[in-house]
XYZ file of N, CA and C in Angstrom:
252
model
N -67.190 -9.289 -9.731
C -68.297 -10.229 -9.569
C -68.263 -10.828 -8.154
N -69.398 -11.300 -7.699
C -69.466 -11.872 -6.353
C -68.674 -13.178 -6.249
N -68.608 -13.934 -7.330
C -67.825 -15.169 -7.325
C -66.340 -14.901 -7.155
N -65.850 -13.892 -7.841
C -64.448 -13.507 -7.729
C -64.155 -12.983 -6.322
N -65.076 -12.195 -5.785
C -64.901 -11.660 -4.433
C -64.815 -12.790 -3.414
N -65.685 -13.799 -3.558
C -65.667 -14.933 -2.635
C -64.355 -15.706 -2.755
N -63.882 -15.930 -3.950
C -62.616 -16.635 -4.149
C -61.455 -15.869 -3.515
N -61.463 -14.556 -3.658
C -60.422 -13.727 -3.073
C -60.459 -13.793 -1.545
N -61.654 -13.723 -0.958
C -61.784 -13.846 0.497
C -61.295 -15.204 0.982
N -61.673 -16.258 0.290
C -61.276 -17.612 0.677
C -59.755 -17.764 0.585
N -59.155 -17.189 -0.433
C -57.702 -17.277 -0.595
C -56.989 -16.467 0.490
N -57.474 -15.257 0.757
C -56.856 -14.388 1.751
C -56.864 -15.021 3.140
N -57.926 -15.728 3.473
C -58.081 -16.325 4.807
C -57.889 -17.847 4.787
N -57.136 -18.330 3.813
C -56.961 -19.766 3.601
C -56.457 -20.497 4.850
N -55.453 -19.957 5.520
C -54.899 -20.608 6.709
C -55.950 -20.740 7.792
N -56.660 -19.670 8.050
C -57.717 -19.693 9.068
C -58.808 -20.692 8.697
N -59.195 -20.706 7.450
C -60.277 -21.568 7.005
C -59.918 -23.049 7.055
N -58.639 -23.365 7.005
C -58.227 -24.769 7.029
C -57.825 -25.253 8.418
N -57.676 -24.334 9.390
C -57.254 -24.722 10.742
C -58.354 -24.633 11.789
N -59.334 -23.800 11.578
C -60.372 -23.556 12.579
C -61.576 -24.460 12.343
N -61.940 -25.239 13.366
C -63.090 -26.139 13.210
C -64.372 -25.353 12.954
N -64.494 -24.158 13.532
C -65.673 -23.325 13.286
C -65.786 -22.990 11.803
N -64.709 -22.508 11.218
C -64.754 -22.097 9.823
C -64.825 -23.293 8.879
N -64.247 -24.412 9.265
C -64.362 -25.626 8.449
C -65.821 -26.063 8.390
N -66.498 -26.048 9.546
C -67.908 -26.450 9.590
C -68.776 -25.510 8.752
N -68.508 -24.231 8.823
C -69.296 -23.274 8.047
C -69.095 -23.452 6.540
N -67.914 -23.884 6.135
C -67.643 -24.086 4.706
C -68.364 -25.296 4.145
N -68.609 -26.295 4.998
C -69.173 -27.546 4.497
C -70.696 -27.571 4.535
N -71.307 -26.475 4.947
C -72.762 -26.401 4.963
C -73.229 -25.468 3.863
N -74.471 -25.563 3.550
C -75.023 -24.743 2.471
C -75.952 -23.674 3.040
N -76.424 -22.816 2.164
C -77.442 -21.846 2.539
C -76.942 -20.734 3.425
N -77.713 -20.451 4.485
C -77.444 -19.328 5.359
C -76.092 -19.358 6.025
N -75.604 -20.554 6.359
C -74.291 -20.627 7.021
C -73.177 -20.204 6.092
N -73.270 -20.561 4.852
C -72.253 -20.142 3.879
C -72.291 -18.620 3.728
N -73.482 -18.052 3.704
C -73.615 -16.598 3.622
C -73.029 -15.943 4.870
N -73.221 -16.577 6.031
C -72.668 -16.052 7.274
C -71.141 -16.086 7.223
N -70.569 -17.147 6.699
C -69.122 -17.257 6.562
C -68.579 -16.118 5.706
N -69.209 -15.869 4.591
C -68.761 -14.802 3.691
C -68.867 -13.451 4.394
N -69.965 -13.215 5.102
C -70.139 -11.950 5.822
C -69.065 -11.778 6.891
N -68.719 -12.855 7.590
C -67.681 -12.787 8.617
C -66.328 -12.461 7.991
N -66.003 -13.120 6.902
C -64.719 -12.892 6.239
C -64.614 -11.457 5.731
N -65.716 -10.919 5.237
C -65.702 -9.545 4.726
C -65.417 -8.534 5.832
N -65.816 -8.842 7.060
C -65.657 -7.895 8.166
C -64.373 -8.105 8.967
N -63.643 -9.168 8.701
C -62.444 -9.462 9.480
C -61.347 -8.432 9.230
N -60.648 -8.111 10.312
C -59.506 -7.212 10.252
C -58.329 -7.911 10.909
N -57.143 -7.690 10.410
C -55.949 -8.318 10.957
C -55.389 -7.472 12.087
N -55.031 -8.135 13.162
C -54.378 -7.492 14.299
C -53.119 -8.291 14.589
N -51.979 -7.638 14.503
C -50.710 -8.277 14.824
C -50.257 -7.701 16.154
N -50.007 -8.578 17.130
C -49.561 -8.097 18.439
C -48.262 -8.784 18.829
N -47.564 -8.158 19.749
C -46.289 -8.678 20.216
C -46.466 -9.345 21.581
N -45.513 -10.189 21.996
C -45.615 -10.827 23.312
C -45.766 -9.772 24.410
N -46.590 -10.066 25.364
C -46.906 -9.232 26.536
C -47.720 -7.983 26.196
N -48.127 -7.816 24.963
C -48.969 -6.687 24.590
C -50.408 -6.954 25.028
N -51.027 -5.977 25.642
C -52.426 -6.101 26.055
C -53.283 -5.562 24.914
N -54.162 -6.404 24.397
C -54.997 -5.954 23.280
C -56.397 -5.531 23.749
N -56.762 -5.931 24.954
C -58.054 -5.553 25.507
C -57.935 -5.543 27.025
N -58.224 -4.420 27.644
C -58.112 -4.293 29.097
C -59.345 -4.859 29.796
N -59.168 -5.424 31.001
C -60.316 -5.940 31.761
C -61.392 -4.871 31.929
N -62.640 -5.271 31.746
C -63.759 -4.347 31.876
C -64.110 -3.611 30.605
N -63.272 -3.729 29.588
C -63.526 -3.060 28.309
C -64.397 -3.954 27.436
N -65.377 -3.365 26.808
C -66.252 -4.115 25.901
C -65.459 -4.471 24.637
N -65.370 -5.762 24.299
C -64.618 -6.123 23.086
C -65.324 -5.593 21.834
N -64.553 -5.166 20.851
C -65.149 -4.626 19.630
C -65.705 -5.705 18.713
N -65.447 -6.959 19.031
C -65.919 -8.054 18.190
C -65.306 -9.356 18.634
N -65.298 -10.311 17.746
C -64.763 -11.639 17.996
C -63.275 -11.643 17.672
N -62.463 -12.191 18.573
C -61.037 -12.341 18.307
C -60.773 -13.790 17.918
N -60.100 -13.995 16.806
C -59.726 -15.328 16.337
C -58.207 -15.351 16.263
N -57.603 -16.293 16.979
C -56.144 -16.393 16.974
C -55.757 -17.329 15.836
N -55.070 -16.781 14.874
C -54.672 -17.542 13.699
C -53.340 -18.246 13.908
N -52.436 -17.616 14.638
C -51.124 -18.193 14.874
C -50.626 -17.669 16.216
N -50.155 -18.549 17.068
C -49.653 -18.132 18.367
C -50.609 -18.502 19.475
N -50.492 -17.802 20.587
C -51.336 -18.080 21.739
C -51.553 -16.788 22.508
N -52.501 -16.828 23.436
C -52.764 -15.647 24.251
C -53.171 -16.080 25.652
N -53.126 -15.144 26.561
C -53.623 -15.362 27.914
C -54.818 -14.449 28.112
N -55.821 -14.955 28.795
C -56.982 -14.149 29.156
C -56.872 -13.885 30.645
N -56.791 -12.606 31.020
C -56.593 -12.232 32.412
C -57.852 -11.589 32.979
N -58.088 -11.805 34.268
C -59.201 -11.129 34.922
C -58.725 -9.775 35.451
N -59.573 -9.073 36.171
C -59.242 -7.721 36.653
C -58.038 -7.701 37.580
N -57.752 -8.835 38.254
C -56.592 -8.916 39.134
C -55.360 -9.478 38.418
N -55.430 -9.543 37.091
C -54.348 -10.034 36.233
C -54.026 -11.494 36.485
N -55.036 -12.290 36.855
C -54.879 -13.736 36.991
C -55.355 -14.378 35.694
N -54.702 -15.446 35.318
C -55.074 -16.146 34.093
C -56.414 -16.817 34.279
N -57.314 -16.599 33.320
C -58.633 -17.236 33.304
C -58.707 -18.175 32.121
N -59.370 -19.271 32.296
C -59.556 -20.209 31.196
C -61.019 -20.318 30.840
């Protein structure tokens, strides 16, 4: 059932949903935003990376939105300088 599927998605992404202001805001609204939250959760994939691992090279089109659930990252420009 769709209710069970939603509960499973919410449980699977519980940490993200309770720490991210974006996802907290989407949970507290009704209608289209709630549907958008569910659609986002359904498409999310987990990526585990190690320190100093490059997950996206400069100039490469990102495959989607990256959400950092735990840890930190650096964003580098083409000259490998940190960008904020």
